[in-house]
PDB file of C-alpha atoms in Angstrom:
ATOM      1  CA  MET A   1     -15.411   0.838  16.574  1.00  0.00           C
ATOM      2  CA  SER A   2     -14.189  -2.079  18.646  1.00  0.00           C
ATOM      3  CA  TYR A   3     -11.675  -2.127  21.455  1.00  0.00           C
ATOM      4  CA  ILE A   4      -9.092  -4.763  22.369  1.00  0.00           C
ATOM      5  CA  PRO A   5     -10.788  -5.733  25.672  1.00  0.00           C
ATOM      6  CA  GLU A   6     -14.132  -6.230  23.907  1.00  0.00           C
ATOM      7  CA  LYS A   7     -12.848  -8.678  21.294  1.00  0.00           C
ATOM      8  CA  ASN A   8      -9.566  -9.937  22.760  1.00  0.00           C
ATOM      9  CA  LYS A   9      -8.162 -10.642  26.191  1.00  0.00           C
ATOM     10  CA  PRO A  10      -4.476  -9.861  26.798  1.00  0.00           C
ATOM     11  CA  ILE A  11      -2.796 -11.708  29.681  1.00  0.00           C
ATOM     12  CA  GLU A  12       0.806 -11.374  30.826  1.00  0.00           C
ATOM     13  CA  ALA A  13       2.643 -14.666  30.357  1.00  0.00           C
ATOM     14  CA  ILE A  14       6.209 -13.710  31.306  1.00  0.00           C
ATOM     15  CA  SER A  15       7.194 -10.413  32.886  1.00  0.00           C
ATOM     16  CA  PRO A  16      10.497  -9.102  31.468  1.00  0.00           C
ATOM     17  CA  GLN A  17      13.356 -11.156  32.877  1.00  0.00           C
ATOM     18  CA  ALA A  18      16.884 -12.353  32.176  1.00  0.00           C
ATOM     19  CA  GLY A  19      17.870 -15.422  30.207  1.00  0.00           C
ATOM     20  CA  ALA A  20      17.417 -18.340  32.592  1.00  0.00           C
ATOM     21  CA  GLY A  21      14.982 -21.093  31.656  1.00  0.00           C
ATOM     22  CA  ILE A  22      11.569 -19.451  32.057  1.00  0.00           C
ATOM     23  CA  THR A  23       8.080 -20.936  32.404  1.00  0.00           C
ATOM     24  CA  GLY A  24       5.217 -18.547  31.776  1.00  0.00           C
ATOM     25  CA  THR A  25       1.859 -18.446  33.500  1.00  0.00           C
ATOM     26  CA  TYR A  26      -0.465 -21.311  32.558  1.00  0.00           C
ATOM     27  CA  VAL A  27      -3.757 -20.135  31.036  1.00  0.00           C
ATOM     28  CA  SER A  28      -6.962 -21.896  30.060  1.00  0.00           C
ATOM     29  CA  LEU A  29      -8.130 -21.692  26.452  1.00  0.00           C
ATOM     30  CA  SER A  30     -11.584 -23.096  27.223  1.00  0.00           C
ATOM     31  CA  ASN A  31     -13.296 -19.795  26.316  1.00  0.00           C
ATOM     32  CA  SER A  32     -11.011 -18.831  23.428  1.00  0.00           C
ATOM     33  CA  GLY A  33     -11.326 -19.572  19.742  1.00  0.00           C
ATOM     34  CA  LYS A  34      -7.613 -18.829  19.316  1.00  0.00           C
ATOM     35  CA  CYS A  35      -4.714 -17.679  21.436  1.00  0.00           C
ATOM     36  CA  TYR A  36      -1.733 -15.756  20.133  1.00  0.00           C
ATOM     37  CA  VAL A  37       1.466 -16.039  22.161  1.00  0.00           C
ATOM     38  CA  LEU A  38       3.678 -12.970  21.656  1.00  0.00           C
ATOM     39  CA  VAL A  39       7.278 -13.378  22.816  1.00  0.00           C
ATOM     40  CA  HIS A  40       9.606 -10.367  22.946  1.00  0.00           C
ATOM     41  CA  ILE A  41      13.346 -11.017  23.149  1.00  0.00           C
ATOM     42  CA  ASN A  42      15.955  -8.324  23.613  1.00  0.00           C
ATOM     43  CA  GLN A  43      18.884 -10.412  22.444  1.00  0.00           C
ATOM     44  CA  ALA A  44      22.093  -8.833  23.760  1.00  0.00           C
ATOM     45  CA  SER A  45      24.177 -12.004  23.389  1.00  0.00           C
ATOM     46  CA  ALA A  46      24.608 -14.086  20.241  1.00  0.00           C
ATOM     47  CA  GLU A  47      23.083 -17.122  21.948  1.00  0.00           C
ATOM     48  CA  PRO A  48      19.766 -18.139  20.292  1.00  0.00           C
ATOM     49  CA  VAL A  49      16.659 -18.395  22.469  1.00  0.00           C
ATOM     50  CA  GLU A  50      14.586 -21.601  22.182  1.00  0.00           C
ATOM     51  CA  ILE A  51      10.840 -21.005  22.686  1.00  0.00           C
ATOM     52  CA  THR A  52       8.270 -23.759  23.204  1.00  0.00           C
ATOM     53  CA  ILE A  53       4.563 -23.934  23.973  1.00  0.00           C
ATOM     54  CA  GLU A  54       3.344 -26.677  26.311  1.00  0.00           C
ATOM     55  CA  GLN A  55      -0.174 -27.906  27.015  1.00  0.00           C
ATOM     56  CA  ALA A  56      -1.603 -28.939  30.395  1.00  0.00           C
ATOM     57  CA  THR A  57      -4.879 -30.120  31.912  1.00  0.00           C
ATOM     58  CA  ASP A  58      -5.213 -27.179  34.332  1.00  0.00           C
ATOM     59  CA  ILE A  59      -3.755 -23.749  35.107  1.00  0.00           C
ATOM     60  CA  GLU A  60      -1.450 -25.298  37.713  1.00  0.00           C
ATOM     61  CA  GLY A  61       0.383 -27.094  34.885  1.00  0.00           C
ATOM     62  CA  ALA A  62      -0.829 -30.648  35.610  1.00  0.00           C
ATOM     63  CA  GLY A  63       0.482 -33.137  33.058  1.00  0.00           C
ATOM     64  CA  SER A  64       2.351 -30.424  31.155  1.00  0.00           C
ATOM     65  CA  LYS A  65       3.754 -31.722  27.878  1.00  0.00           C
ATOM     66  CA  ALA A  66       4.934 -30.447  24.521  1.00  0.00           C
ATOM     67  CA  LEU A  67       2.477 -29.726  21.739  1.00  0.00           C
ATOM     68  CA  THR A  68       2.130 -32.592  19.291  1.00  0.00           C
ATOM     69  CA  ASN A  69       0.466 -30.639  16.467  1.00  0.00           C
ATOM     70  CA  VAL A  70       2.471 -27.961  14.679  1.00  0.00           C
ATOM     71  CA  VAL A  71       1.205 -24.378  14.905  1.00  0.00           C
ATOM     72  CA  PRO A  72       1.646 -21.258  12.745  1.00  0.00           C
ATOM     73  CA  ILE A  73       4.606 -19.078  13.758  1.00  0.00           C
ATOM     74  CA  TRP A  74       5.672 -15.592  12.659  1.00  0.00           C
ATOM     75  CA  ALA A  75       8.868 -13.756  13.567  1.00  0.00           C
ATOM     76  CA  ASP A  76      10.442 -10.343  13.284  1.00  0.00           C
ATOM     77  CA  GLN A  77      14.156 -10.970  13.799  1.00  0.00           C
ATOM     78  CA  ASP A  78      14.972  -7.244  14.106  1.00  0.00           C
ATOM     79  CA  CYS A  79      12.147  -4.978  15.272  1.00  0.00           C
ATOM     80  CA  ALA A  80      14.339  -1.854  14.973  1.00  0.00           C
ATOM     81  CA  ALA A  81      14.918  -2.476  11.256  1.00  0.00           C
ATOM     82  CA  SER A  82      11.406  -3.618  10.301  1.00  0.00           C
ATOM     83  CA  ASP A  83       7.907  -4.108  11.649  1.00  0.00           C
ATOM     84  CA  SER A  84       7.254  -7.064   9.344  1.00  0.00           C
ATOM     85  CA  LEU A  85       6.306 -10.394  10.827  1.00  0.00           C
ATOM     86  CA  VAL A  86       7.547 -13.131   8.502  1.00  0.00           C
ATOM     87  CA  ARG A  87       5.727 -16.459   8.417  1.00  0.00           C
ATOM     88  CA  GLN A  88       7.981 -19.281   9.580  1.00  0.00           C
ATOM     89  CA  THR A  89       7.619 -23.008   9.050  1.00  0.00           C
ATOM     90  CA  ASP A  90       4.798 -24.377  11.227  1.00  0.00           C
ATOM     91  CA  ALA A  91       6.344 -26.113  14.238  1.00  0.00           C
ATOM     92  CA  VAL A  92       5.954 -26.829  17.955  1.00  0.00           C
ATOM     93  CA  ALA A  93       9.021 -24.731  18.906  1.00  0.00           C
ATOM     94  CA  TYR A  94      11.089 -21.863  17.556  1.00  0.00           C
ATOM     95  CA  SER A  95      14.722 -20.754  17.966  1.00  0.00           C
ATOM     96  CA  THR A  96      15.729 -17.164  17.339  1.00  0.00           C
ATOM     97  CA  SER A  97      18.732 -16.353  15.190  1.00  0.00           C
ATOM     98  CA  ALA A  98      21.997 -15.455  16.924  1.00  0.00           C
ATOM     99  CA  THR A  99      21.796 -11.854  15.663  1.00  0.00           C
ATOM    100  CA  LEU A 100      21.853  -9.187  18.376  1.00  0.00           C
ATOM    101  CA  ALA A 101      18.485  -7.428  18.105  1.00  0.00           C
ATOM    102  CA  HIS A 102      15.043  -6.909  19.629  1.00  0.00           C
ATOM    103  CA  LYS A 103      12.867  -9.729  18.280  1.00  0.00           C
ATOM    104  CA  LEU A 104       9.187 -10.619  18.263  1.00  0.00           C
ATOM    105  CA  VAL A 105       7.908 -14.173  17.788  1.00  0.00           C
ATOM    106  CA  VAL A 106       4.185 -14.986  17.481  1.00  0.00           C
ATOM    107  CA  PHE A 107       2.624 -18.443  17.889  1.00  0.00           C
ATOM    108  CA  GLN A 108      -1.034 -19.012  16.907  1.00  0.00           C
ATOM    109  CA  ILE A 109      -2.680 -21.659  19.076  1.00  0.00           C
ATOM    110  CA  ASN A 110      -5.999 -23.221  18.109  1.00  0.00           C
ATOM    111  CA  PRO A 111      -7.415 -24.883  21.265  1.00  0.00           C
ATOM    112  CA  ALA A 112      -8.934 -27.670  19.135  1.00  0.00           C
ATOM    113  CA  GLN A 113      -5.400 -28.782  18.238  1.00  0.00           C
ATOM    114  CA  LEU A 114      -4.485 -29.485  21.858  1.00  0.00           C
ATOM    115  CA  ASP A 115      -4.882 -33.005  23.257  1.00  0.00           C
ATOM    116  CA  VAL A 116      -8.537 -32.268  24.119  1.00  0.00           C
ATOM    117  CA  THR A 117      -9.420 -35.987  24.169  1.00  0.00           C
ATOM    118  CA  ASN A 118      -7.285 -36.289  27.313  1.00  0.00           C
ATOM    119  CA  GLY A 119      -8.468 -33.017  28.889  1.00  0.00           C
ATOM    120  CA  PHE A 120      -5.693 -30.658  27.754  1.00  0.00           C
ATOM    121  CA  ASP A 121      -7.085 -27.123  27.400  1.00  0.00           C
ATOM    122  CA  CYS A 122      -4.366 -24.995  29.013  1.00  0.00           C
ATOM    123  CA  ILE A 123      -1.026 -23.734  27.709  1.00  0.00           C
ATOM    124  CA  THR A 124       2.183 -22.073  28.832  1.00  0.00           C
ATOM    125  CA  VAL A 125       5.128 -20.555  26.992  1.00  0.00           C
ATOM    126  CA  LYS A 126       8.655 -21.624  27.948  1.00  0.00           C
ATOM    127  CA  THR A 127      12.140 -20.493  27.050  1.00  0.00           C
ATOM    128  CA  ALA A 128      15.236 -22.626  27.456  1.00  0.00           C
ATOM    129  CA  ALA A 129      18.189 -21.270  29.420  1.00  0.00           C
ATOM    130  CA  SER A 130      19.968 -18.554  27.490  1.00  0.00           C
ATOM    131  CA  ASP A 131      22.629 -15.941  28.139  1.00  0.00           C
ATOM    132  CA  PRO A 132      21.771 -13.780  31.197  1.00  0.00           C
ATOM    133  CA  THR A 133      21.942 -10.628  29.062  1.00  0.00           C
ATOM    134  CA  ASN A 134      19.059 -11.817  26.860  1.00  0.00           C
ATOM    135  CA  ILE A 135      15.803 -10.387  28.228  1.00  0.00           C
ATOM    136  CA  THR A 136      12.498 -12.123  27.467  1.00  0.00           C
ATOM    137  CA  ALA A 137       8.862 -11.113  28.010  1.00  0.00           C
ATOM    138  CA  ALA A 138       5.650 -12.684  26.704  1.00  0.00           C
ATOM    139  CA  GLN A 139       1.908 -12.228  26.636  1.00  0.00           C
ATOM    140  CA  TYR A 140      -1.130 -14.188  25.551  1.00  0.00           C
ATOM    141  CA  ILE A 141      -3.836 -12.611  23.405  1.00  0.00           C
ATOM    142  CA  HIS A 142      -7.053 -14.636  23.618  1.00  0.00           C
ATOM    143  CA  SER A 143      -9.286 -13.990  20.604  1.00  0.00           C
ATOM    144  CA  ASP A 144     -12.665 -15.159  19.328  1.00  0.00           C
ATOM    145  CA  LEU A 145     -13.853 -15.139  22.943  1.00  0.00           C
ATOM    146  CA  ARG A 146     -16.899 -17.290  23.603  1.00  0.00           C
ATOM    147  CA  PHE A 147     -18.134 -15.435  26.703  1.00  0.00           C
ATOM    148  CA  GLY A 148     -16.598 -11.945  26.486  1.00  0.00           C
ATOM    149  CA  GLY A 149     -13.338 -10.632  27.968  1.00  0.00           C
TER     150      GLY A 149
END
């Protein structure tokens, strides 16, 4: 039997908060084989939420810039109706539908696809400004850890 902390490392990216533009915590992927970014949106207004992942050279956000390589994305546009994550088109950003619902969006980040040549090994998740009644939270799940959790 394995346990999440033995094989994966969850880290809070964004604590639940209202729909202003939000920047999550920057995290290093230097010891991760992959990082999954899970974004929960309780969409109470029909205004879509734009989600992006940015890369940086340190956990302070130095040189933060958009991803240049597309990444796999999955989404559940209505968690109350289904628990199915549907594969979306690979991209560097994702916009939710305008449907009022609790949603889950998952980005899969491979650290090797960051701009490693120029020292980029950190990421953050960002949401653009949205309606104040839309609540967003996010977490990172580091997997394939090189040196344990």
